[in-house]
Coordinates of C-alpha atoms in Angstrom, one line a residue:
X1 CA 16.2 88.7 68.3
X2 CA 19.3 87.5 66.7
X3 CA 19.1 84.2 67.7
X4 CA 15.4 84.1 66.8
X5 CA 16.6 85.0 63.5
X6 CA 19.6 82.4 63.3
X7 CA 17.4 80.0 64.3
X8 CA 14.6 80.8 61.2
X9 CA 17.4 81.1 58.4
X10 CA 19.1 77.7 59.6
X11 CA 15.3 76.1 59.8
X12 CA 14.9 77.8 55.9
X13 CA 18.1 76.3 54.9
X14 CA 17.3 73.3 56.2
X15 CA 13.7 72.9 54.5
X16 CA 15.5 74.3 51.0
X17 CA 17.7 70.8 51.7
X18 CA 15.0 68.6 52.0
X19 CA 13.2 70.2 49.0
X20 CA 16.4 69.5 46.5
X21 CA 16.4 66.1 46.1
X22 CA 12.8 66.2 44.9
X23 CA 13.1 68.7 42.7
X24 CA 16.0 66.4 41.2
X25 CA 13.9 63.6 40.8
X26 CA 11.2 64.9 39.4
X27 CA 13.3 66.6 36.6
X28 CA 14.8 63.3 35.8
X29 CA 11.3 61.4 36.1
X30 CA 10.0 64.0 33.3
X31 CA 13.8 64.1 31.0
X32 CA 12.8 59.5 31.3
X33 CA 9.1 60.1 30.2
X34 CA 10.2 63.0 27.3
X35 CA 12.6 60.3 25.9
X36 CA 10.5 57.4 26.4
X37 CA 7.7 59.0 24.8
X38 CA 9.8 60.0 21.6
X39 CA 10.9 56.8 22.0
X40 CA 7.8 55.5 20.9
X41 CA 6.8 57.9 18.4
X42 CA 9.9 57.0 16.7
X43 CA 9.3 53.2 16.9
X44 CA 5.6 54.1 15.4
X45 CA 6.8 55.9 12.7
X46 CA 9.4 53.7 11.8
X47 CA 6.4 50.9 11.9
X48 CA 3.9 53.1 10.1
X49 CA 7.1 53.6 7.0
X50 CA 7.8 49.7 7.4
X51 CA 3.7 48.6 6.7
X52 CA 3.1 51.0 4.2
X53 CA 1.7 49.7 1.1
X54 CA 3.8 49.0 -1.5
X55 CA 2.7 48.7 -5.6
X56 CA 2.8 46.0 -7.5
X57 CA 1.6 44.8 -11.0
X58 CA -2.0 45.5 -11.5
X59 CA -2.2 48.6 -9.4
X60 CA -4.0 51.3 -10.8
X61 CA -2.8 54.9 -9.5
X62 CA -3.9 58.7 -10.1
X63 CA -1.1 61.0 -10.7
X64 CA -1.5 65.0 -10.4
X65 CA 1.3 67.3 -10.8
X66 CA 1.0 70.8 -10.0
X67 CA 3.3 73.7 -10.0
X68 CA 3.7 77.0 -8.3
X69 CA 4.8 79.9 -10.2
X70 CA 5.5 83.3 -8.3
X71 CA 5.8 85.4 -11.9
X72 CA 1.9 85.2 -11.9
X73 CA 1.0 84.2 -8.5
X74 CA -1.0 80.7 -9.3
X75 CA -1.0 77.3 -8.9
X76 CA 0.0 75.3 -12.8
X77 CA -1.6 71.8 -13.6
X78 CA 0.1 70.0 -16.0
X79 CA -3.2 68.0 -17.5
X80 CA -1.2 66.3 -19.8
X81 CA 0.2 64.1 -16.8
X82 CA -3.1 63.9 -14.5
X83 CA -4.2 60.4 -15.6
X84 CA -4.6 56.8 -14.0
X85 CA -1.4 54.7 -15.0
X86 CA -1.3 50.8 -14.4
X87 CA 1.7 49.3 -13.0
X88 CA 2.5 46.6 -15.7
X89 CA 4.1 43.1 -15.5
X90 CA 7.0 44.7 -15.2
X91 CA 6.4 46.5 -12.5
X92 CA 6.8 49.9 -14.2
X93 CA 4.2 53.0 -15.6
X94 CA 5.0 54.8 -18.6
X95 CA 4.2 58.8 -18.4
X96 CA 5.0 61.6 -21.0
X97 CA 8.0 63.5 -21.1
X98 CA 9.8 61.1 -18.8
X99 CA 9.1 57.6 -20.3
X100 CA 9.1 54.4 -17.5
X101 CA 9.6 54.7 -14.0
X102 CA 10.0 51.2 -12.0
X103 CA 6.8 51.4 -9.7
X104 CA 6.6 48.1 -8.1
X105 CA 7.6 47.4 -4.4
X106 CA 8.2 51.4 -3.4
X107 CA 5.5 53.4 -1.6
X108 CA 3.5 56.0 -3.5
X109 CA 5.1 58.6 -1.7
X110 CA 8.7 57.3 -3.2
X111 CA 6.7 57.2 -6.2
X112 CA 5.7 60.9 -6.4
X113 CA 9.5 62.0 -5.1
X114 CA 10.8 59.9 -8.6
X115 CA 8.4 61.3 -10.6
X116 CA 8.9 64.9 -9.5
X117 CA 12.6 64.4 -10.0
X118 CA 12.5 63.1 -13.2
X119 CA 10.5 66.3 -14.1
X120 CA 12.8 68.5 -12.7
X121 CA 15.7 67.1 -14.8
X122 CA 14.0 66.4 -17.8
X123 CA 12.3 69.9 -18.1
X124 CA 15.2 72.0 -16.6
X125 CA 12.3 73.3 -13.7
X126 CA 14.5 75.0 -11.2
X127 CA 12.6 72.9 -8.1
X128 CA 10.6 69.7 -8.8
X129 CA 6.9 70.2 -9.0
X130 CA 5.0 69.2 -6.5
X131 CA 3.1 65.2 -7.2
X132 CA -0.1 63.8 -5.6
X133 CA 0.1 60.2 -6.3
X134 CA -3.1 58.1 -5.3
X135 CA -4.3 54.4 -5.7
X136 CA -7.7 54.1 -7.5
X137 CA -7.8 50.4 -7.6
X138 CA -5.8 48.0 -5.9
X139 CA -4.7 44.5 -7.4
X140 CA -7.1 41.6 -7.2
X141 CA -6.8 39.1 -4.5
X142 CA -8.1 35.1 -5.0
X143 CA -9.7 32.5 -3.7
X144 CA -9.0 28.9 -3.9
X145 CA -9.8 26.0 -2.3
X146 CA -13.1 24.5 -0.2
X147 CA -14.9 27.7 -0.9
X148 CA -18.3 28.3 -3.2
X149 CA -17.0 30.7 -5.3
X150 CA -13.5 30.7 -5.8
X151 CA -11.8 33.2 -8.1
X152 CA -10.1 37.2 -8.5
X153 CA -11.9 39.6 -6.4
X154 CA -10.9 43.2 -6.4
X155 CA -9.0 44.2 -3.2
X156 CA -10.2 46.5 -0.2
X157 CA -8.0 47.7 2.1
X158 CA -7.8 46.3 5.6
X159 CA -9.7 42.6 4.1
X160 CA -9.6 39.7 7.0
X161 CA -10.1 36.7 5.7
X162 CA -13.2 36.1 7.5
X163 CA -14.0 38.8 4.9
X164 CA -12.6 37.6 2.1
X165 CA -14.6 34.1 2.8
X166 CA -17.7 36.1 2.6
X167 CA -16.9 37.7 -0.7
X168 CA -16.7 33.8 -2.2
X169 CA -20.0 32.9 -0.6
X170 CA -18.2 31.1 2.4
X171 CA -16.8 28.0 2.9
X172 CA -17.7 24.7 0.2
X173 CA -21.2 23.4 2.3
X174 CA -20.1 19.5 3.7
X175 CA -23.7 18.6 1.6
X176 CA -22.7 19.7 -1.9
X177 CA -20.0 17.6 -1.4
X178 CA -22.1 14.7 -0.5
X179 CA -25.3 14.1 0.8
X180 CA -27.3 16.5 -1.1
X181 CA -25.9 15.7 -4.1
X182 CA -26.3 11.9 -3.6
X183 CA -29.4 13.2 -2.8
X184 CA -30.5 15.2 -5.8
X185 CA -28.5 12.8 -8.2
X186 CA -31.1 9.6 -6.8
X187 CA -33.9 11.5 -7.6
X188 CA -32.8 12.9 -10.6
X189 CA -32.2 9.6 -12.3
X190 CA -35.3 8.1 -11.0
X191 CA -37.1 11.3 -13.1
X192 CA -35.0 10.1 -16.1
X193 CA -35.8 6.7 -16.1
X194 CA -39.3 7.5 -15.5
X195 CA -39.2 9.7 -18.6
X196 CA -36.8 7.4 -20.8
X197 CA -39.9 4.4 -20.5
X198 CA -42.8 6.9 -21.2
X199 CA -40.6 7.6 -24.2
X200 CA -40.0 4.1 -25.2
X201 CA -43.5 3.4 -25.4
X202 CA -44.3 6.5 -27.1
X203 CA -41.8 5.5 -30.0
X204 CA -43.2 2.3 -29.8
X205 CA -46.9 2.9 -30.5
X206 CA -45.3 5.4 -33.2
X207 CA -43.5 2.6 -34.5
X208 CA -46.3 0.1 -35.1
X209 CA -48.2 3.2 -36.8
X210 CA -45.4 3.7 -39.0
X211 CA -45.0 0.1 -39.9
X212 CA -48.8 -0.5 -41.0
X213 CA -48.4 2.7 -42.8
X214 CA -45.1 1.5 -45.2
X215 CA -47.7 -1.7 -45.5
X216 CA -50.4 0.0 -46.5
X217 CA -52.9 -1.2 -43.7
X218 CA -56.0 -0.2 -43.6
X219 CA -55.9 -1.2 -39.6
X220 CA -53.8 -0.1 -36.9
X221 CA -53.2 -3.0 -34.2
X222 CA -50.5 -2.1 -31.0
X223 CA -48.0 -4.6 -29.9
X224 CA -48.8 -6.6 -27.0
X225 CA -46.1 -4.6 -24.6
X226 CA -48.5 -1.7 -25.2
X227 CA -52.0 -2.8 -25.0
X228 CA -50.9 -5.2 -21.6
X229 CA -49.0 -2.3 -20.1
X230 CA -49.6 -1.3 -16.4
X231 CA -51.1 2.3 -16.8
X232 CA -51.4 4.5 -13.8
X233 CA -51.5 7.8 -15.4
X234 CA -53.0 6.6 -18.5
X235 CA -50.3 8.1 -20.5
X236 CA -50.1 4.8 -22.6
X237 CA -53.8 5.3 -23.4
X238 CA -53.4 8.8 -24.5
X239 CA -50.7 7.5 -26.7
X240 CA -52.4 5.0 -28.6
X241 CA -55.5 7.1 -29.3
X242 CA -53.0 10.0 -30.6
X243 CA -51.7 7.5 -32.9
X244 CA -54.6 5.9 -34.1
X245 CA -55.9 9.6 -35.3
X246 CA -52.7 10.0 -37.0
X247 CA -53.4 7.0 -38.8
X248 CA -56.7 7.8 -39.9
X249 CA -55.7 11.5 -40.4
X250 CA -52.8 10.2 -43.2
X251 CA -54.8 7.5 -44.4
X252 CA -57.7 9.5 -45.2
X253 CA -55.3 12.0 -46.8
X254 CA -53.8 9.5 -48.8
X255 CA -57.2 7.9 -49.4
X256 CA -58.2 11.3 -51.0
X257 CA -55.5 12.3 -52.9
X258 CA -55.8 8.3 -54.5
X259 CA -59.5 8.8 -54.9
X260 CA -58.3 12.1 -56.8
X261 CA -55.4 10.7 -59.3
X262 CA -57.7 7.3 -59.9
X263 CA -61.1 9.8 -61.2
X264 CA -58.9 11.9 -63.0
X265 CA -57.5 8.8 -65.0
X266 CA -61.3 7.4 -65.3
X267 CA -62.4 10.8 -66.8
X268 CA -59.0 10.9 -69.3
X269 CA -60.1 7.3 -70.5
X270 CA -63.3 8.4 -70.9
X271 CA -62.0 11.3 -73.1
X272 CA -59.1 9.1 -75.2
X273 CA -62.6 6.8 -75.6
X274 CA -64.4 9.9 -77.2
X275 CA -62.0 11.1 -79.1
X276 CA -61.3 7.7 -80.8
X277 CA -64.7 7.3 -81.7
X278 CA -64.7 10.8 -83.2
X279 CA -61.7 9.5 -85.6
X280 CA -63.4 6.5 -86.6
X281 CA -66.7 8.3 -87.5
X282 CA -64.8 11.3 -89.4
X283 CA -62.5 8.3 -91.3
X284 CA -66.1 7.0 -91.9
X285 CA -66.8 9.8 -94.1
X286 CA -63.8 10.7 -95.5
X287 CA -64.3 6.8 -97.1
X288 CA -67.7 8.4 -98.4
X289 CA -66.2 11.2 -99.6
X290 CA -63.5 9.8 -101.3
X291 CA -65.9 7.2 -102.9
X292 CA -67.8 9.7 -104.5
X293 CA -65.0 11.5 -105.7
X294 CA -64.2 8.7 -107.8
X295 CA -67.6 8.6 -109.0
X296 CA -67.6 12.6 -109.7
X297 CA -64.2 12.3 -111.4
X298 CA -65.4 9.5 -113.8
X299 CA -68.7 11.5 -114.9
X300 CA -66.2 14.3 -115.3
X301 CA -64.5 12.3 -117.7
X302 CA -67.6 11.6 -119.4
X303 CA -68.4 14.8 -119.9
X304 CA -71.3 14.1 -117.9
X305 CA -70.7 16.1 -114.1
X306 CA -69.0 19.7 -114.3
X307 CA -65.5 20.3 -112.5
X308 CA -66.7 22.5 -109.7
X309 CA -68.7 19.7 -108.6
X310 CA -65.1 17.8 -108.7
X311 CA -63.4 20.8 -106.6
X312 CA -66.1 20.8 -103.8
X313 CA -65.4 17.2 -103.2
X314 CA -61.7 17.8 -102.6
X315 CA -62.2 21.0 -101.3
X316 CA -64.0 18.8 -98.3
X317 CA -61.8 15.8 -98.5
X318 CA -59.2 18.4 -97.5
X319 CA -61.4 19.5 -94.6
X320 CA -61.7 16.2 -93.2
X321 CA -58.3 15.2 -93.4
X322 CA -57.2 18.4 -91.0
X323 CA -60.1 18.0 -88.7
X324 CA -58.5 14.5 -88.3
X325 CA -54.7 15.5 -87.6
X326 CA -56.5 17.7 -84.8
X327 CA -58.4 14.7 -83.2
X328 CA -55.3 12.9 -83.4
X329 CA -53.0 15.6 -81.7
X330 CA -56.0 16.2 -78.8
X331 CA -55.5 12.3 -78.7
X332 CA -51.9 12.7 -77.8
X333 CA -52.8 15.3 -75.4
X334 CA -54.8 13.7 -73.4
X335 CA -52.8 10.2 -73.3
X336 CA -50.0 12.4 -72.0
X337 CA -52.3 13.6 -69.1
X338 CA -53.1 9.9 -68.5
X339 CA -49.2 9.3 -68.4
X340 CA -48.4 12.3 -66.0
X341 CA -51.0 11.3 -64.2
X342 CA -50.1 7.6 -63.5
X343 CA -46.8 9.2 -62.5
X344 CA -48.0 11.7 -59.9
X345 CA -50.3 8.3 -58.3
X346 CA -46.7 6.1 -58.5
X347 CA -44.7 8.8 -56.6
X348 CA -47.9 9.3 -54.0
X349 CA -47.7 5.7 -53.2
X350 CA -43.9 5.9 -53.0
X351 CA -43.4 8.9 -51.1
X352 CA -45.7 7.2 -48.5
X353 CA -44.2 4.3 -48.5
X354 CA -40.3 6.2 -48.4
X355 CA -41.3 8.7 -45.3
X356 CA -42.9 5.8 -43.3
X357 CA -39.1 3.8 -43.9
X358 CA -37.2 7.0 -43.0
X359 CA -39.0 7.3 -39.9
X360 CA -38.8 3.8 -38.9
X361 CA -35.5 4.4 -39.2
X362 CA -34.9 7.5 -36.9
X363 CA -37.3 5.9 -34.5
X364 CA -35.5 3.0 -33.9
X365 CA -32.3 4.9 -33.8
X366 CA -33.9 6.6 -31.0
X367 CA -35.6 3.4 -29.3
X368 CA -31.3 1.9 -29.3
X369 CA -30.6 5.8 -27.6
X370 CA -33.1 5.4 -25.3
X371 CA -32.1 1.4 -24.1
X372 CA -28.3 3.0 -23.6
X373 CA -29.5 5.9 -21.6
X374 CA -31.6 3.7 -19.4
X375 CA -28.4 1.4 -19.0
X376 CA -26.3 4.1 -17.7
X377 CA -29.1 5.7 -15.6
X378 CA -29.4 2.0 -13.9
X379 CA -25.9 1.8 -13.6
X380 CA -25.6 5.8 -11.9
X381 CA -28.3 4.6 -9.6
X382 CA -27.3 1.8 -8.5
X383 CA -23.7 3.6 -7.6
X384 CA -25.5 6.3 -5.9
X385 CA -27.1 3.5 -3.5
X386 CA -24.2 2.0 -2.6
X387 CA -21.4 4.9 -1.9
X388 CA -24.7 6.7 0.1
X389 CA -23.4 5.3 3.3
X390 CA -19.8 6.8 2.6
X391 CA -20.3 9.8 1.6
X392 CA -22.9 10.5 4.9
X393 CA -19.9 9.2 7.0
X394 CA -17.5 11.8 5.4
X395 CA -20.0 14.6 6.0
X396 CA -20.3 13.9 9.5
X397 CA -16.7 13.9 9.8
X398 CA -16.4 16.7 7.8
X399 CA -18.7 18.7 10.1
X400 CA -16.5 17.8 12.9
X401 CA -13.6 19.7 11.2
X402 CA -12.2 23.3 11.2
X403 CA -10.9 24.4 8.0
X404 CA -7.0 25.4 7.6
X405 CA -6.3 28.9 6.2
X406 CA -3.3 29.5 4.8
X407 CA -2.1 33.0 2.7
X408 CA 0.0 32.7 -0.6
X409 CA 2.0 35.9 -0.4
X410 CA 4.6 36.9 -3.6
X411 CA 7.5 38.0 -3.0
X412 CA 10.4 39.4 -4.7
X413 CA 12.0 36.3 -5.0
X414 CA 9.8 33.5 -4.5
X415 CA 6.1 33.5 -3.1
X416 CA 6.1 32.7 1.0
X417 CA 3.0 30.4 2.5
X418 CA 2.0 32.1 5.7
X419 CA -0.4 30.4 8.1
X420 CA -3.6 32.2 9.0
X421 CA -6.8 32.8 10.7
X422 CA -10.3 34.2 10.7
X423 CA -8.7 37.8 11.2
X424 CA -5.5 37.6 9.6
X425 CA -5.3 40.8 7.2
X426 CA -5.1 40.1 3.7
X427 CA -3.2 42.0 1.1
X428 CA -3.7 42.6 -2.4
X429 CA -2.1 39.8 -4.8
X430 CA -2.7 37.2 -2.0
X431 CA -3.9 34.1 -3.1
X432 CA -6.0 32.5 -0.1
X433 CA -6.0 28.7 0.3
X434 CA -8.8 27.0 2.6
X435 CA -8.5 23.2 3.0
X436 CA -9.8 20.7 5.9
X437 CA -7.8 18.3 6.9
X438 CA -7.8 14.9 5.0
X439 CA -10.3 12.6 5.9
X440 CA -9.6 8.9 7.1
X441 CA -12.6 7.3 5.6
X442 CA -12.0 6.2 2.2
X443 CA -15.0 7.0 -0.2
X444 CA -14.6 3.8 -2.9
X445 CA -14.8 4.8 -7.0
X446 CA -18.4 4.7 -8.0
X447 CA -16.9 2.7 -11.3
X448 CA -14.7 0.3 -9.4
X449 CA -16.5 -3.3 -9.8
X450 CA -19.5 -1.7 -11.3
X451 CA -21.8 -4.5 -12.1
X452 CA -22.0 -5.4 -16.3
X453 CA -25.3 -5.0 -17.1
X454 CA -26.7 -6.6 -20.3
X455 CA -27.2 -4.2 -23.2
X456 CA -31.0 -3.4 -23.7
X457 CA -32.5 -4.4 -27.0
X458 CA -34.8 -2.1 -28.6
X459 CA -36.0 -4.9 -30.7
X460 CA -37.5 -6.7 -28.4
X461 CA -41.4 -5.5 -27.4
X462 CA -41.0 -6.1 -23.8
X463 CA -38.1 -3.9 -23.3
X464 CA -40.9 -1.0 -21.7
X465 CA -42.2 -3.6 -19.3
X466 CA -38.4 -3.7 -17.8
X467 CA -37.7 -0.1 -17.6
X468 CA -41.2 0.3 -15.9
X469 CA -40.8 -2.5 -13.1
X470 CA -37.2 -1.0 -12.7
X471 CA -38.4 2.3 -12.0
X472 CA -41.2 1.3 -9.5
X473 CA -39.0 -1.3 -7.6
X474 CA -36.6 2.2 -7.8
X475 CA -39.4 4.6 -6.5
X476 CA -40.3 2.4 -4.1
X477 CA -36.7 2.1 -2.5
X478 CA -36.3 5.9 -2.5
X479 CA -38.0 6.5 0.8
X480 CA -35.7 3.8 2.6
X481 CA -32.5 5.4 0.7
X482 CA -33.5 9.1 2.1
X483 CA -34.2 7.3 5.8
X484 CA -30.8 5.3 5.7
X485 CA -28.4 7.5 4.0
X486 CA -29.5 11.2 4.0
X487 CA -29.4 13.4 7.1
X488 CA -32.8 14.1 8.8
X489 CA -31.7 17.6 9.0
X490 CA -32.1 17.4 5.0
X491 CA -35.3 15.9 4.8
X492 CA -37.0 18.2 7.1
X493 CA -36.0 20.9 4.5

């Protein structure tokens, strides 16, 4: 029995030996994994205090300060304080009660600790109050570069720049840089010399009007350039039948209002011819009355008539003398009708005659616009055929490109360039720069050896004819221009 018992208490001892070094172990194994694992939590926080956001100028932050007060068991706001406050340019916020307090490059949390010690010194508070500090608005980021919209953008937190590329409307498109362009450039100054020649011939035709007009034509006859000119809308048509009912439409104005002066003077002649006749009959008969008051006045003498006889006689000698002063004052009168009148027909013929100059005038004005409009447009679409080719070649090398992101960061001393990508975070105040790398094909000035071309002359009658066969020989080149220079892809859209 005792050596059955001996023999259990040395196996027991001998299992407690065995069992030892595993307890060992696993005590250090967990002491390792306790350490390793506050390792870690201090390396993340010391991260999380390293990354956090710092302010800077243009910030816009919501301060709340609030106090506790055990005499009346409640929480105090001080409203006077709870406001948004912009960092300014430099770098500071100005509150009440404390004045500025430097802002830029600390956390909002070192924010709120100044703040509340500030308060506690500057009001005598026996503990600092407790501050809530939050950002309301971060400070704008931008975009420059190869992008369609570059700019300031307001800042959200946690922005790639795969983000930040859609905000601009993405990266420059290789075709507004080129082809489309060229594109939308050839047929843009076909359009314009299409409308510069329909135009010229309008001022033309309104030309010739105005010129038999200031003449005084009773006719309107076109210049040859017109009549001759290849109409395939009939637009030239339209123009000269417009023109010819102007014409008519101002002649027979001017026909009337001439017919109106000239019957007006007939009917004042008629009345100057009255009215003389009138004085020569009442002169007439004051010679008969004056006749017979000699006669009268002799008798009288005599003793042979009586003097009221005498006294009538005078009486209408009188008479007829004021009846004549007013037929010679209605005389006057109505030769100063005829004057005004001859006046009023004068300035009728001369204010014809001066409108039709002054608008000869503007119109050719316009007509030497027109010719050195239509010289440029040739000379813009002549460039745009021949740099077609170069531009196409620089798209399709383009194409073939990636762009190059790269991050302007400030700094507290001078701003850092930092090289980027698609998912690079983006912080506010960063200025992102997209280029693609340079090309190798040259694209040649469009004003380099541009072809003189001879000044147009308004003058001369064929000058429509030439702006015409230039812009069909144009229109019919543009289908070989889109085949040869612009992508297919484009066409089919």
């Amino acid at each position: 029995m005792t050596e059955s018992g001996n023999t259990n208490k040395s196996k027991s001892h001998k299992e407690q030996s065995a069992k030892a070094p595993t307890v060992v172990r696993f005590a250090l194994a967990l002491t390792i994994g306790i350490l390793i694992l506050l390792a870690g939590r201090i390396d993340t926080s010391a991260s999380t205090a390293a990354n956090e956001y710092r302010l800077g100028m243009q910030d816009r932050v919501r301060i709340r300060v609030f106090e506790w007060r055990p005499a009346k068991d409640e929480v105090f706001e001080w409203a006077a304080l709870n406001v948004e406050y912009t960092v300014g340019a430099a770098g500071r916020i100005s509150m009440p009660l404390i004045g500025e307090i430097a802002a830029s490059g600390i956390t909002v949390n070192d924010l709120a600790k100044t703040i509340g010690q500030r308060l506690r010194t500057r009001m005598g508070l026996a503990e600092a109050p407790d501050i809530a500090v939050e950002i309301t608005q971060y400070r704008p980021f931008y975009l420059t570069g190869h992008i369609e919209k570059p700019g300031e953008y307001p800042y959200r937190p946690g922005m790639t720049v795969l983000q930040a590329l859609a905000i601009g409307g993405g990266l420059l498109r290789a075709g507004e840089i080129g082809g489309s362009r060229i594109e939308r450039e050839f047929i843009q100054t076909q359009g314009d010399l299409h409308l510069f020649s329909q135009e010229f011939h309008a001022l033309l035709a309104r030309r010739a009007r105005l010129d038999a007009e200031s003449k005084g034509k009773d006719t309107l006859l076109f210049p040859a350039s017109i009549r001759d000119a290849h109409d395939e809308t009939g637009m030239i048509a339209t123009l000269i039948t417009q023109e010819q009912q102007i014409f008519r439409s101002k002649r027979e104005t001017f026909d009337n209002q001439t017919d109106t002066h000239e019957q007006l003077l007939q009917f004042l002649s008629e009345e100057i011819k009255s009215i003389e006749q009138q004085l020569k009959a009442h002169d007439t008969q004051a010679d008969l009355l004056r006749k017979e008051l000699e006669a009268v006045s002799a008798l009288v003498a005599k003793g042979i008539s009586t003097q009221p006889r005498k006294m009538a006689l005078q009486r209408a000698i009188a008479q007829m003398d004021g009846e004549r002063s007013r037929l010679q004052t209605g005389l006057m009168r109505v030769k100063q009708d005829q004057s005004r009148t001859n006046i009023s027909l004068l300035e009728l013929h001369n204010k014809r005659i001066n409108d039709s100059v002054a608008e000869l005038r503007d119109v050719q004005f316009r007509l030497e616009s027109i010719a050195r409009r239509s010289e440029t447009a040739e000379r813009l679409l002549g460039e745009t055929q021949r740099i077609a080719p170069f531009v196409l070649a620089a798209n399709l090398a383009n194409q073939k490109r990636e762009p190059i992101y790269k991050i302007v960061r400030a700094s507290a001393s001078t701003p850092t360039t930092i090289d980027a990508t698609e998912t690079t975070t983006i912080e506010p105040g960063d200025t992102l720069k997209v280029e693609f790398p340079r090309n190798q094909i040259l694209i040649p000035n469009m004003f380099v050896n541009a072809p003189s071309s001879k000044p147009l002359n308004p003058a001369t009658e064929d000058q429509p004819e030439k702006i015409r066969a230039k812009t069909n020989e144009q229109k019919a080149q543009q289908s070989t221009i889109n085949r040869r220079f612009i992508p297919s892809s484009t066409q089919a859209q």
